[in-house]
């Protein structure tokens, strides 16, 4: 088993390198968040990276490893998804302007309104690049807050951690929606479609495994999701049951035109 795990990790590292090479790092929207080597989160981060291997059943990979703390598993995935979505959006951001994308939308039926409770106390209409820039700033602030995302095991996760992660993941999903609906031609032109699809599948399987995003958020990409998220659910293995984690998200409201 240990030999197989080592091989899977080696393949995952190689695949991560290939994934990153598909994108221009100078266009990465924000600096990459990293975990310190030798910590539990670093170890879990490396384990989570194995999901980039397209030969692994992604539905199985997202399941909580036996004996691991769910909050740690959630934290490393939130950070990993933030880093990957930064790479993806950084590739299309030159084609995403206030002229080409005057609203943060996912097609004609879905528009996302920005609200942060500080500068934007009420939901407001914004051009897509401004919305995404504010979103990434907001997420970066959350994951760099060591009271919310503790870096050592002696600092407990706060009660607000899981609800805040749900909000982060919900908003990051909206970047996927915008990129797929409005900028996927750019992704295809650089040959990155398989890599982005794998990232999307990993994200989708993770958030649905733990009920982290309200079902209505998936509506804009429902048809595409049905076509590409076809991994067969593996037989269940004995694990501790999960309780429902959150109430519906109220931040960063979406509206249907």
JSON list of C-alpha atoms in Angstrom, two decimals:
[
{"chain": "A", "resi": 1, "resn": "UNK", "atom": "CA", "xyz": [0.00, 0.00, 0.00]},
{"chain": "A", "resi": 2, "resn": "UNK", "atom": "CA", "xyz": [2.78, 2.45, 0.86]},
{"chain": "A", "resi": 3, "resn": "UNK", "atom": "CA", "xyz": [4.46, 1.80, -2.50]},
{"chain": "A", "resi": 4, "resn": "UNK", "atom": "CA", "xyz": [1.21, 2.52, -4.33]},
{"chain": "A", "resi": 5, "resn": "UNK", "atom": "CA", "xyz": [0.74, 5.72, -2.33]},
{"chain": "A", "resi": 6, "resn": "UNK", "atom": "CA", "xyz": [4.27, 6.85, -3.17]},
{"chain": "A", "resi": 7, "resn": "UNK", "atom": "CA", "xyz": [3.68, 6.18, -6.87]},
{"chain": "A", "resi": 8, "resn": "UNK", "atom": "CA", "xyz": [0.37, 8.04, -6.76]},
{"chain": "A", "resi": 9, "resn": "UNK", "atom": "CA", "xyz": [2.06, 11.01, -5.09]},
{"chain": "A", "resi": 10, "resn": "UNK", "atom": "CA", "xyz": [4.84, 11.04, -7.70]},
{"chain": "A", "resi": 11, "resn": "UNK", "atom": "CA", "xyz": [2.31, 11.00, -10.53]},
{"chain": "A", "resi": 12, "resn": "UNK", "atom": "CA", "xyz": [0.30, 13.72, -8.82]},
{"chain": "A", "resi": 13, "resn": "UNK", "atom": "CA", "xyz": [3.34, 16.00, -8.54]},
{"chain": "A", "resi": 14, "resn": "UNK", "atom": "CA", "xyz": [4.09, 15.47, -12.22]},
{"chain": "A", "resi": 15, "resn": "UNK", "atom": "CA", "xyz": [0.49, 16.20, -13.15]},
{"chain": "A", "resi": 16, "resn": "UNK", "atom": "CA", "xyz": [0.47, 19.34, -11.03]},
{"chain": "A", "resi": 17, "resn": "UNK", "atom": "CA", "xyz": [3.55, 20.53, -12.90]},
{"chain": "A", "resi": 18, "resn": "UNK", "atom": "CA", "xyz": [1.84, 19.82, -16.22]},
{"chain": "A", "resi": 19, "resn": "UNK", "atom": "CA", "xyz": [-1.30, 21.62, -15.04]},
{"chain": "A", "resi": 20, "resn": "UNK", "atom": "CA", "xyz": [0.70, 24.69, -14.02]},
{"chain": "A", "resi": 21, "resn": "UNK", "atom": "CA", "xyz": [2.69, 24.70, -17.26]},
{"chain": "A", "resi": 22, "resn": "UNK", "atom": "CA", "xyz": [-0.54, 25.18, -19.22]},
{"chain": "A", "resi": 23, "resn": "UNK", "atom": "CA", "xyz": [-0.89, 28.65, -17.80]},
{"chain": "A", "resi": 24, "resn": "UNK", "atom": "CA", "xyz": [1.16, 31.82, -17.86]},
{"chain": "A", "resi": 25, "resn": "UNK", "atom": "CA", "xyz": [2.22, 32.30, -14.25]},
{"chain": "A", "resi": 26, "resn": "UNK", "atom": "CA", "xyz": [2.77, 36.01, -14.84]},
{"chain": "A", "resi": 27, "resn": "UNK", "atom": "CA", "xyz": [-0.98, 36.23, -15.30]},
{"chain": "A", "resi": 28, "resn": "UNK", "atom": "CA", "xyz": [-1.82, 34.41, -12.08]},
{"chain": "A", "resi": 29, "resn": "UNK", "atom": "CA", "xyz": [-4.29, 36.66, -10.32]},
{"chain": "A", "resi": 30, "resn": "UNK", "atom": "CA", "xyz": [-2.88, 36.36, -6.81]},
{"chain": "A", "resi": 31, "resn": "UNK", "atom": "CA", "xyz": [0.28, 34.95, -5.17]},
{"chain": "A", "resi": 32, "resn": "UNK", "atom": "CA", "xyz": [0.00, 31.25, -4.52]},
{"chain": "A", "resi": 33, "resn": "UNK", "atom": "CA", "xyz": [-0.88, 30.33, -0.95]},
{"chain": "A", "resi": 34, "resn": "UNK", "atom": "CA", "xyz": [1.44, 27.62, 0.39]},
{"chain": "A", "resi": 35, "resn": "UNK", "atom": "CA", "xyz": [1.53, 25.36, 3.45]},
{"chain": "A", "resi": 36, "resn": "UNK", "atom": "CA", "xyz": [4.67, 24.98, 5.51]},
{"chain": "A", "resi": 37, "resn": "UNK", "atom": "CA", "xyz": [6.53, 21.66, 4.97]},
{"chain": "A", "resi": 38, "resn": "UNK", "atom": "CA", "xyz": [6.36, 19.32, 7.94]},
{"chain": "A", "resi": 39, "resn": "UNK", "atom": "CA", "xyz": [2.90, 20.38, 9.06]},
{"chain": "A", "resi": 40, "resn": "UNK", "atom": "CA", "xyz": [-0.26, 18.24, 9.00]},
{"chain": "A", "resi": 41, "resn": "UNK", "atom": "CA", "xyz": [-1.85, 20.57, 6.46]},
{"chain": "A", "resi": 42, "resn": "UNK", "atom": "CA", "xyz": [1.17, 20.26, 4.18]},
{"chain": "A", "resi": 43, "resn": "UNK", "atom": "CA", "xyz": [0.86, 16.48, 4.32]},
{"chain": "A", "resi": 44, "resn": "UNK", "atom": "CA", "xyz": [-2.86, 16.64, 3.55]},
{"chain": "A", "resi": 45, "resn": "UNK", "atom": "CA", "xyz": [-2.17, 19.16, 0.80]},
{"chain": "A", "resi": 46, "resn": "UNK", "atom": "CA", "xyz": [0.18, 16.71, -0.89]},
{"chain": "A", "resi": 47, "resn": "UNK", "atom": "CA", "xyz": [-2.39, 13.96, -0.53]},
{"chain": "A", "resi": 48, "resn": "UNK", "atom": "CA", "xyz": [-5.09, 16.16, -2.06]},
{"chain": "A", "resi": 49, "resn": "UNK", "atom": "CA", "xyz": [-2.84, 16.95, -5.03]},
{"chain": "A", "resi": 50, "resn": "UNK", "atom": "CA", "xyz": [-3.12, 13.31, -6.07]},
{"chain": "A", "resi": 51, "resn": "UNK", "atom": "CA", "xyz": [-6.57, 14.16, -7.42]},
{"chain": "A", "resi": 52, "resn": "UNK", "atom": "CA", "xyz": [-4.91, 15.87, -10.38]},
{"chain": "A", "resi": 53, "resn": "UNK", "atom": "CA", "xyz": [-4.07, 12.42, -11.71]},
{"chain": "A", "resi": 54, "resn": "UNK", "atom": "CA", "xyz": [-6.84, 11.86, -14.24]},
{"chain": "A", "resi": 55, "resn": "UNK", "atom": "CA", "xyz": [-6.46, 8.10, -13.81]},
{"chain": "A", "resi": 56, "resn": "UNK", "atom": "CA", "xyz": [-7.71, 8.28, -10.22]},
{"chain": "A", "resi": 57, "resn": "UNK", "atom": "CA", "xyz": [-11.44, 8.13, -9.48]},
{"chain": "A", "resi": 58, "resn": "UNK", "atom": "CA", "xyz": [-12.05, 11.69, -8.33]},
{"chain": "A", "resi": 59, "resn": "UNK", "atom": "CA", "xyz": [-15.24, 10.79, -6.50]},
{"chain": "A", "resi": 60, "resn": "UNK", "atom": "CA", "xyz": [-13.19, 8.45, -4.31]},
{"chain": "A", "resi": 61, "resn": "UNK", "atom": "CA", "xyz": [-10.28, 10.86, -3.87]},
{"chain": "A", "resi": 62, "resn": "UNK", "atom": "CA", "xyz": [-12.38, 13.60, -2.26]},
{"chain": "A", "resi": 63, "resn": "UNK", "atom": "CA", "xyz": [-13.60, 11.36, 0.56]},
{"chain": "A", "resi": 64, "resn": "UNK", "atom": "CA", "xyz": [-12.24, 12.17, 4.00]},
{"chain": "A", "resi": 65, "resn": "UNK", "atom": "CA", "xyz": [-9.23, 9.94, 4.75]},
{"chain": "A", "resi": 66, "resn": "UNK", "atom": "CA", "xyz": [-9.75, 7.66, 7.70]},
{"chain": "A", "resi": 67, "resn": "UNK", "atom": "CA", "xyz": [-8.60, 9.23, 10.94]},
{"chain": "A", "resi": 68, "resn": "UNK", "atom": "CA", "xyz": [-8.18, 12.74, 9.51]},
{"chain": "A", "resi": 69, "resn": "UNK", "atom": "CA", "xyz": [-9.91, 15.86, 10.81]},
{"chain": "A", "resi": 70, "resn": "UNK", "atom": "CA", "xyz": [-12.56, 17.23, 8.45]},
{"chain": "A", "resi": 71, "resn": "UNK", "atom": "CA", "xyz": [-11.61, 20.85, 9.10]},
{"chain": "A", "resi": 72, "resn": "UNK", "atom": "CA", "xyz": [-8.01, 20.17, 8.03]},
{"chain": "A", "resi": 73, "resn": "UNK", "atom": "CA", "xyz": [-9.27, 18.39, 4.89]},
{"chain": "A", "resi": 74, "resn": "UNK", "atom": "CA", "xyz": [-11.58, 21.30, 4.12]},
{"chain": "A", "resi": 75, "resn": "UNK", "atom": "CA", "xyz": [-8.86, 23.91, 4.70]},
{"chain": "A", "resi": 76, "resn": "UNK", "atom": "CA", "xyz": [-6.35, 22.36, 2.30]},
{"chain": "A", "resi": 77, "resn": "UNK", "atom": "CA", "xyz": [-8.98, 21.98, -0.40]},
{"chain": "A", "resi": 78, "resn": "UNK", "atom": "CA", "xyz": [-10.17, 25.56, -0.10]},
{"chain": "A", "resi": 79, "resn": "UNK", "atom": "CA", "xyz": [-6.59, 26.79, -0.49]},
{"chain": "A", "resi": 80, "resn": "UNK", "atom": "CA", "xyz": [-5.84, 24.40, -3.37]},
{"chain": "A", "resi": 81, "resn": "UNK", "atom": "CA", "xyz": [-8.99, 25.40, -5.24]},
{"chain": "A", "resi": 82, "resn": "UNK", "atom": "CA", "xyz": [-8.20, 29.08, -4.72]},
{"chain": "A", "resi": 83, "resn": "UNK", "atom": "CA", "xyz": [-4.73, 28.55, -6.22]},
{"chain": "A", "resi": 84, "resn": "UNK", "atom": "CA", "xyz": [-5.99, 26.57, -9.21]},
{"chain": "A", "resi": 85, "resn": "UNK", "atom": "CA", "xyz": [-8.87, 28.92, -10.03]},
{"chain": "A", "resi": 86, "resn": "UNK", "atom": "CA", "xyz": [-6.39, 31.80, -9.86]},
{"chain": "A", "resi": 87, "resn": "UNK", "atom": "CA", "xyz": [-4.34, 30.06, -12.54]},
{"chain": "A", "resi": 88, "resn": "UNK", "atom": "CA", "xyz": [-7.39, 29.46, -14.70]},
{"chain": "A", "resi": 89, "resn": "UNK", "atom": "CA", "xyz": [-8.77, 32.98, -14.47]},
{"chain": "A", "resi": 90, "resn": "UNK", "atom": "CA", "xyz": [-5.32, 34.50, -14.91]},
{"chain": "A", "resi": 91, "resn": "UNK", "atom": "CA", "xyz": [-5.25, 32.90, -18.35]},
{"chain": "A", "resi": 92, "resn": "UNK", "atom": "CA", "xyz": [-8.47, 34.51, -19.53]},
{"chain": "A", "resi": 93, "resn": "UNK", "atom": "CA", "xyz": [-8.36, 37.82, -17.64]},
{"chain": "A", "resi": 94, "resn": "UNK", "atom": "CA", "xyz": [-7.02, 39.77, -20.63]},
{"chain": "A", "resi": 95, "resn": "UNK", "atom": "CA", "xyz": [-10.14, 38.77, -22.55]},
{"chain": "A", "resi": 96, "resn": "UNK", "atom": "CA", "xyz": [-12.37, 39.63, -19.58]},
{"chain": "A", "resi": 97, "resn": "UNK", "atom": "CA", "xyz": [-12.89, 43.40, -19.51]},
{"chain": "A", "resi": 98, "resn": "UNK", "atom": "CA", "xyz": [-15.65, 45.70, -18.34]},
{"chain": "A", "resi": 99, "resn": "UNK", "atom": "CA", "xyz": [-16.52, 46.17, -22.02]},
{"chain": "A", "resi": 100, "resn": "UNK", "atom": "CA", "xyz": [-16.65, 42.47, -22.93]},
{"chain": "A", "resi": 101, "resn": "UNK", "atom": "CA", "xyz": [-18.16, 41.40, -19.59]},
{"chain": "A", "resi": 102, "resn": "UNK", "atom": "CA", "xyz": [-20.16, 44.34, -18.17]},
{"chain": "A", "resi": 103, "resn": "UNK", "atom": "CA", "xyz": [-21.84, 42.03, -15.66]},
{"chain": "A", "resi": 104, "resn": "UNK", "atom": "CA", "xyz": [-20.60, 39.08, -13.61]},
{"chain": "A", "resi": 105, "resn": "UNK", "atom": "CA", "xyz": [-22.77, 36.55, -15.34]},
{"chain": "A", "resi": 106, "resn": "UNK", "atom": "CA", "xyz": [-23.06, 32.94, -16.38]},
{"chain": "A", "resi": 107, "resn": "UNK", "atom": "CA", "xyz": [-25.07, 33.40, -19.55]},
{"chain": "A", "resi": 108, "resn": "UNK", "atom": "CA", "xyz": [-28.20, 35.49, -20.01]},
{"chain": "A", "resi": 109, "resn": "UNK", "atom": "CA", "xyz": [-30.17, 33.93, -17.15]},
{"chain": "A", "resi": 110, "resn": "UNK", "atom": "CA", "xyz": [-27.69, 34.25, -14.30]},
{"chain": "A", "resi": 111, "resn": "UNK", "atom": "CA", "xyz": [-26.02, 37.31, -12.81]},
{"chain": "A", "resi": 112, "resn": "UNK", "atom": "CA", "xyz": [-23.99, 37.41, -9.61]},
{"chain": "A", "resi": 113, "resn": "UNK", "atom": "CA", "xyz": [-24.14, 40.45, -7.32]},
{"chain": "A", "resi": 114, "resn": "UNK", "atom": "CA", "xyz": [-21.27, 41.45, -5.05]},
{"chain": "A", "resi": 115, "resn": "UNK", "atom": "CA", "xyz": [-21.63, 42.02, -1.32]},
{"chain": "A", "resi": 116, "resn": "UNK", "atom": "CA", "xyz": [-18.90, 41.97, 1.32]},
{"chain": "A", "resi": 117, "resn": "UNK", "atom": "CA", "xyz": [-20.69, 43.61, 4.25]},
{"chain": "A", "resi": 118, "resn": "UNK", "atom": "CA", "xyz": [-17.99, 46.29, 4.54]},
{"chain": "A", "resi": 119, "resn": "UNK", "atom": "CA", "xyz": [-17.57, 48.52, 1.48]},
{"chain": "A", "resi": 120, "resn": "UNK", "atom": "CA", "xyz": [-20.45, 46.87, -0.35]},
{"chain": "A", "resi": 121, "resn": "UNK", "atom": "CA", "xyz": [-23.08, 46.45, 2.33]},
{"chain": "A", "resi": 122, "resn": "UNK", "atom": "CA", "xyz": [-25.85, 45.71, -0.17]},
{"chain": "A", "resi": 123, "resn": "UNK", "atom": "CA", "xyz": [-25.66, 43.47, -3.28]},
{"chain": "A", "resi": 124, "resn": "UNK", "atom": "CA", "xyz": [-24.45, 45.48, -6.28]},
{"chain": "A", "resi": 125, "resn": "UNK", "atom": "CA", "xyz": [-24.08, 44.88, -10.03]},
{"chain": "A", "resi": 126, "resn": "UNK", "atom": "CA", "xyz": [-20.42, 44.94, -11.10]},
{"chain": "A", "resi": 127, "resn": "UNK", "atom": "CA", "xyz": [-18.47, 44.15, -14.29]},
{"chain": "A", "resi": 128, "resn": "UNK", "atom": "CA", "xyz": [-17.04, 40.62, -14.18]},
{"chain": "A", "resi": 129, "resn": "UNK", "atom": "CA", "xyz": [-13.35, 41.63, -13.83]},
{"chain": "A", "resi": 130, "resn": "UNK", "atom": "CA", "xyz": [-14.14, 43.94, -10.91]},
{"chain": "A", "resi": 131, "resn": "UNK", "atom": "CA", "xyz": [-16.32, 41.32, -9.23]},
{"chain": "A", "resi": 132, "resn": "UNK", "atom": "CA", "xyz": [-13.64, 38.64, -9.59]},
{"chain": "A", "resi": 133, "resn": "UNK", "atom": "CA", "xyz": [-10.87, 40.97, -8.42]},
{"chain": "A", "resi": 134, "resn": "UNK", "atom": "CA", "xyz": [-12.86, 41.81, -5.29]},
{"chain": "A", "resi": 135, "resn": "UNK", "atom": "CA", "xyz": [-13.69, 38.15, -4.82]},
{"chain": "A", "resi": 136, "resn": "UNK", "atom": "CA", "xyz": [-10.05, 37.07, -4.99]},
{"chain": "A", "resi": 137, "resn": "UNK", "atom": "CA", "xyz": [-9.00, 39.85, -2.61]},
{"chain": "A", "resi": 138, "resn": "UNK", "atom": "CA", "xyz": [-11.71, 38.75, -0.21]},
{"chain": "A", "resi": 139, "resn": "UNK", "atom": "CA", "xyz": [-10.79, 35.05, -0.39]},
{"chain": "A", "resi": 140, "resn": "UNK", "atom": "CA", "xyz": [-7.09, 35.82, 0.03]},
{"chain": "A", "resi": 141, "resn": "UNK", "atom": "CA", "xyz": [-7.86, 37.82, 3.17]},
{"chain": "A", "resi": 142, "resn": "UNK", "atom": "CA", "xyz": [-9.83, 34.89, 4.59]},
{"chain": "A", "resi": 143, "resn": "UNK", "atom": "CA", "xyz": [-7.22, 32.20, 3.96]},
{"chain": "A", "resi": 144, "resn": "UNK", "atom": "CA", "xyz": [-4.38, 34.40, 5.24]},
{"chain": "A", "resi": 145, "resn": "UNK", "atom": "CA", "xyz": [-6.24, 35.01, 8.50]},
{"chain": "A", "resi": 146, "resn": "UNK", "atom": "CA", "xyz": [-4.52, 32.60, 10.90]},
{"chain": "A", "resi": 147, "resn": "UNK", "atom": "CA", "xyz": [-7.40, 32.86, 13.34]},
{"chain": "A", "resi": 148, "resn": "UNK", "atom": "CA", "xyz": [-9.75, 31.53, 10.66]},
{"chain": "A", "resi": 149, "resn": "UNK", "atom": "CA", "xyz": [-7.24, 29.20, 8.92]},
{"chain": "A", "resi": 150, "resn": "UNK", "atom": "CA", "xyz": [-4.91, 28.11, 11.75]},
{"chain": "A", "resi": 151, "resn": "UNK", "atom": "CA", "xyz": [-1.41, 27.14, 10.62]},
{"chain": "A", "resi": 152, "resn": "UNK", "atom": "CA", "xyz": [-0.61, 24.97, 13.66]},
{"chain": "A", "resi": 153, "resn": "UNK", "atom": "CA", "xyz": [-2.57, 22.24, 15.41]},
{"chain": "A", "resi": 154, "resn": "UNK", "atom": "CA", "xyz": [-2.47, 24.03, 18.77]},
{"chain": "A", "resi": 155, "resn": "UNK", "atom": "CA", "xyz": [-4.85, 26.70, 17.44]},
{"chain": "A", "resi": 156, "resn": "UNK", "atom": "CA", "xyz": [-8.40, 25.34, 17.07]},
{"chain": "A", "resi": 157, "resn": "UNK", "atom": "CA", "xyz": [-10.63, 26.14, 14.12]},
{"chain": "A", "resi": 158, "resn": "UNK", "atom": "CA", "xyz": [-13.25, 28.76, 15.02]},
{"chain": "A", "resi": 159, "resn": "UNK", "atom": "CA", "xyz": [-16.97, 28.04, 14.85]},
{"chain": "A", "resi": 160, "resn": "UNK", "atom": "CA", "xyz": [-17.20, 30.37, 11.85]},
{"chain": "A", "resi": 161, "resn": "UNK", "atom": "CA", "xyz": [-14.69, 28.31, 9.84]},
{"chain": "A", "resi": 162, "resn": "UNK", "atom": "CA", "xyz": [-17.04, 25.90, 8.07]},
{"chain": "A", "resi": 163, "resn": "UNK", "atom": "CA", "xyz": [-19.74, 28.47, 7.19]},
{"chain": "A", "resi": 164, "resn": "UNK", "atom": "CA", "xyz": [-17.03, 30.80, 5.86]},
{"chain": "A", "resi": 165, "resn": "UNK", "atom": "CA", "xyz": [-15.51, 28.02, 3.75]},
{"chain": "A", "resi": 166, "resn": "UNK", "atom": "CA", "xyz": [-18.93, 27.34, 2.28]},
{"chain": "A", "resi": 167, "resn": "UNK", "atom": "CA", "xyz": [-19.21, 30.97, 1.25]},
{"chain": "A", "resi": 168, "resn": "UNK", "atom": "CA", "xyz": [-15.69, 30.96, -0.23]},
{"chain": "A", "resi": 169, "resn": "UNK", "atom": "CA", "xyz": [-16.36, 27.84, -2.28]},
{"chain": "A", "resi": 170, "resn": "UNK", "atom": "CA", "xyz": [-19.72, 29.16, -3.47]},
{"chain": "A", "resi": 171, "resn": "UNK", "atom": "CA", "xyz": [-18.09, 32.33, -4.77]},
{"chain": "A", "resi": 172, "resn": "UNK", "atom": "CA", "xyz": [-15.15, 30.49, -6.35]},
{"chain": "A", "resi": 173, "resn": "UNK", "atom": "CA", "xyz": [-17.64, 28.29, -8.19]},
{"chain": "A", "resi": 174, "resn": "UNK", "atom": "CA", "xyz": [-19.04, 31.40, -9.84]},
{"chain": "A", "resi": 175, "resn": "UNK", "atom": "CA", "xyz": [-15.63, 32.02, -11.42]},
{"chain": "A", "resi": 176, "resn": "UNK", "atom": "CA", "xyz": [-15.86, 28.56, -12.97]},
{"chain": "A", "resi": 177, "resn": "UNK", "atom": "CA", "xyz": [-19.30, 29.49, -14.30]},
{"chain": "A", "resi": 178, "resn": "UNK", "atom": "CA", "xyz": [-18.10, 32.73, -15.86]},
{"chain": "A", "resi": 179, "resn": "UNK", "atom": "CA", "xyz": [-15.01, 31.15, -17.43]},
{"chain": "A", "resi": 180, "resn": "UNK", "atom": "CA", "xyz": [-16.90, 28.18, -18.87]},
{"chain": "A", "resi": 181, "resn": "UNK", "atom": "CA", "xyz": [-19.77, 30.24, -20.27]},
{"chain": "A", "resi": 182, "resn": "UNK", "atom": "CA", "xyz": [-17.91, 33.31, -21.53]},
{"chain": "A", "resi": 183, "resn": "UNK", "atom": "CA", "xyz": [-14.21, 32.45, -21.97]},
{"chain": "A", "resi": 184, "resn": "UNK", "atom": "CA", "xyz": [-13.87, 28.77, -22.68]},
{"chain": "A", "resi": 185, "resn": "UNK", "atom": "CA", "xyz": [-12.70, 29.50, -26.22]},
{"chain": "A", "resi": 186, "resn": "UNK", "atom": "CA", "xyz": [-9.50, 30.88, -24.68]},
{"chain": "A", "resi": 187, "resn": "UNK", "atom": "CA", "xyz": [-9.03, 27.75, -22.56]},
{"chain": "A", "resi": 188, "resn": "UNK", "atom": "CA", "xyz": [-9.47, 25.58, -25.65]},
{"chain": "A", "resi": 189, "resn": "UNK", "atom": "CA", "xyz": [-7.08, 27.71, -27.73]},
{"chain": "A", "resi": 190, "resn": "UNK", "atom": "CA", "xyz": [-4.17, 26.89, -25.41]},
{"chain": "A", "resi": 191, "resn": "UNK", "atom": "CA", "xyz": [-5.11, 23.22, -25.13]},
{"chain": "A", "resi": 192, "resn": "UNK", "atom": "CA", "xyz": [-5.99, 23.41, -21.45]},
{"chain": "A", "resi": 193, "resn": "UNK", "atom": "CA", "xyz": [-9.54, 22.05, -21.69]},
{"chain": "A", "resi": 194, "resn": "UNK", "atom": "CA", "xyz": [-8.73, 18.59, -20.18]},
{"chain": "A", "resi": 195, "resn": "UNK", "atom": "CA", "xyz": [-6.85, 20.19, -17.28]},
{"chain": "A", "resi": 196, "resn": "UNK", "atom": "CA", "xyz": [-9.61, 22.70, -16.50]},
{"chain": "A", "resi": 197, "resn": "UNK", "atom": "CA", "xyz": [-12.25, 19.98, -16.74]},
{"chain": "A", "resi": 198, "resn": "UNK", "atom": "CA", "xyz": [-10.29, 17.82, -14.28]},
{"chain": "A", "resi": 199, "resn": "UNK", "atom": "CA", "xyz": [-10.01, 20.75, -11.88]},
{"chain": "A", "resi": 200, "resn": "UNK", "atom": "CA", "xyz": [-13.74, 21.40, -12.23]},
{"chain": "A", "resi": 201, "resn": "UNK", "atom": "CA", "xyz": [-14.62, 17.75, -11.61]},
{"chain": "A", "resi": 202, "resn": "UNK", "atom": "CA", "xyz": [-12.43, 17.65, -8.52]},
{"chain": "A", "resi": 203, "resn": "UNK", "atom": "CA", "xyz": [-14.09, 20.81, -7.20]},
{"chain": "A", "resi": 204, "resn": "UNK", "atom": "CA", "xyz": [-17.60, 19.57, -8.01]},
{"chain": "A", "resi": 205, "resn": "UNK", "atom": "CA", "xyz": [-17.10, 16.15, -6.43]},
{"chain": "A", "resi": 206, "resn": "UNK", "atom": "CA", "xyz": [-15.61, 17.71, -3.30]},
{"chain": "A", "resi": 207, "resn": "UNK", "atom": "CA", "xyz": [-18.36, 20.26, -2.67]},
{"chain": "A", "resi": 208, "resn": "UNK", "atom": "CA", "xyz": [-21.13, 17.75, -3.39]},
{"chain": "A", "resi": 209, "resn": "UNK", "atom": "CA", "xyz": [-19.50, 15.05, -1.23]},
{"chain": "A", "resi": 210, "resn": "UNK", "atom": "CA", "xyz": [-19.80, 17.34, 1.82]},
{"chain": "A", "resi": 211, "resn": "UNK", "atom": "CA", "xyz": [-22.86, 19.44, 0.83]},
{"chain": "A", "resi": 212, "resn": "UNK", "atom": "CA", "xyz": [-20.82, 22.63, 0.73]},
{"chain": "A", "resi": 213, "resn": "UNK", "atom": "CA", "xyz": [-22.72, 24.52, -1.98]},
{"chain": "A", "resi": 214, "resn": "UNK", "atom": "CA", "xyz": [-26.43, 25.10, -2.41]},
{"chain": "A", "resi": 215, "resn": "UNK", "atom": "CA", "xyz": [-27.81, 23.02, -5.29]},
{"chain": "A", "resi": 216, "resn": "UNK", "atom": "CA", "xyz": [-29.17, 26.09, -7.10]},
{"chain": "A", "resi": 217, "resn": "UNK", "atom": "CA", "xyz": [-25.63, 27.34, -7.71]},
{"chain": "A", "resi": 218, "resn": "UNK", "atom": "CA", "xyz": [-25.00, 24.47, -10.15]},
{"chain": "A", "resi": 219, "resn": "UNK", "atom": "CA", "xyz": [-27.81, 25.46, -12.51]},
{"chain": "A", "resi": 220, "resn": "UNK", "atom": "CA", "xyz": [-25.71, 27.46, -15.04]},
{"chain": "A", "resi": 221, "resn": "UNK", "atom": "CA", "xyz": [-23.38, 24.50, -15.71]},
{"chain": "A", "resi": 222, "resn": "UNK", "atom": "CA", "xyz": [-25.90, 21.72, -15.12]},
{"chain": "A", "resi": 223, "resn": "UNK", "atom": "CA", "xyz": [-25.75, 20.29, -18.63]},
{"chain": "A", "resi": 224, "resn": "UNK", "atom": "CA", "xyz": [-21.96, 20.38, -18.86]},
{"chain": "A", "resi": 225, "resn": "UNK", "atom": "CA", "xyz": [-21.62, 18.88, -15.40]},
{"chain": "A", "resi": 226, "resn": "UNK", "atom": "CA", "xyz": [-23.89, 16.01, -16.37]},
{"chain": "A", "resi": 227, "resn": "UNK", "atom": "CA", "xyz": [-21.66, 15.25, -19.36]},
{"chain": "A", "resi": 228, "resn": "UNK", "atom": "CA", "xyz": [-18.21, 15.43, -17.76]},
{"chain": "A", "resi": 229, "resn": "UNK", "atom": "CA", "xyz": [-18.79, 14.39, -14.13]},
{"chain": "A", "resi": 230, "resn": "UNK", "atom": "CA", "xyz": [-19.33, 10.72, -14.89]},
{"chain": "A", "resi": 231, "resn": "UNK", "atom": "CA", "xyz": [-17.01, 9.02, -12.39]},
{"chain": "A", "resi": 232, "resn": "UNK", "atom": "CA", "xyz": [-18.80, 6.04, -10.87]},
{"chain": "A", "resi": 233, "resn": "UNK", "atom": "CA", "xyz": [-19.42, 6.27, -7.15]},
{"chain": "A", "resi": 234, "resn": "UNK", "atom": "CA", "xyz": [-17.25, 3.71, -5.38]},
{"chain": "A", "resi": 235, "resn": "UNK", "atom": "CA", "xyz": [-18.83, 1.32, -2.85]},
{"chain": "A", "resi": 236, "resn": "UNK", "atom": "CA", "xyz": [-19.07, 3.07, 0.52]},
{"chain": "A", "resi": 237, "resn": "UNK", "atom": "CA", "xyz": [-16.43, 2.42, 3.14]},
{"chain": "A", "resi": 238, "resn": "UNK", "atom": "CA", "xyz": [-17.09, 2.67, 6.89]},
{"chain": "A", "resi": 239, "resn": "UNK", "atom": "CA", "xyz": [-16.50, 6.25, 8.03]},
{"chain": "A", "resi": 240, "resn": "UNK", "atom": "CA", "xyz": [-17.85, 8.48, 10.73]},
{"chain": "A", "resi": 241, "resn": "UNK", "atom": "CA", "xyz": [-21.16, 10.02, 9.57]},
{"chain": "A", "resi": 242, "resn": "UNK", "atom": "CA", "xyz": [-21.19, 13.67, 8.55]},
{"chain": "A", "resi": 243, "resn": "UNK", "atom": "CA", "xyz": [-23.76, 16.04, 9.91]},
{"chain": "A", "resi": 244, "resn": "UNK", "atom": "CA", "xyz": [-25.24, 18.68, 7.56]},
{"chain": "A", "resi": 245, "resn": "UNK", "atom": "CA", "xyz": [-22.76, 21.50, 7.77]},
{"chain": "A", "resi": 246, "resn": "UNK", "atom": "CA", "xyz": [-24.45, 24.77, 6.94]},
{"chain": "A", "resi": 247, "resn": "UNK", "atom": "CA", "xyz": [-27.56, 26.84, 6.39]},
{"chain": "A", "resi": 248, "resn": "UNK", "atom": "CA", "xyz": [-28.07, 28.31, 2.87]},
{"chain": "A", "resi": 249, "resn": "UNK", "atom": "CA", "xyz": [-25.51, 30.94, 1.84]},
{"chain": "A", "resi": 250, "resn": "UNK", "atom": "CA", "xyz": [-26.67, 34.54, 2.12]},
{"chain": "A", "resi": 251, "resn": "UNK", "atom": "CA", "xyz": [-23.49, 36.29, 0.97]},
{"chain": "A", "resi": 252, "resn": "UNK", "atom": "CA", "xyz": [-22.74, 37.28, -2.61]},
{"chain": "A", "resi": 253, "resn": "UNK", "atom": "CA", "xyz": [-26.29, 36.77, -3.76]},
{"chain": "A", "resi": 254, "resn": "UNK", "atom": "CA", "xyz": [-27.15, 35.60, -7.23]},
{"chain": "A", "resi": 255, "resn": "UNK", "atom": "CA", "xyz": [-30.13, 36.66, -9.22]},
{"chain": "A", "resi": 256, "resn": "UNK", "atom": "CA", "xyz": [-31.84, 35.24, -12.28]},
{"chain": "A", "resi": 257, "resn": "UNK", "atom": "CA", "xyz": [-32.78, 37.67, -15.00]}
]
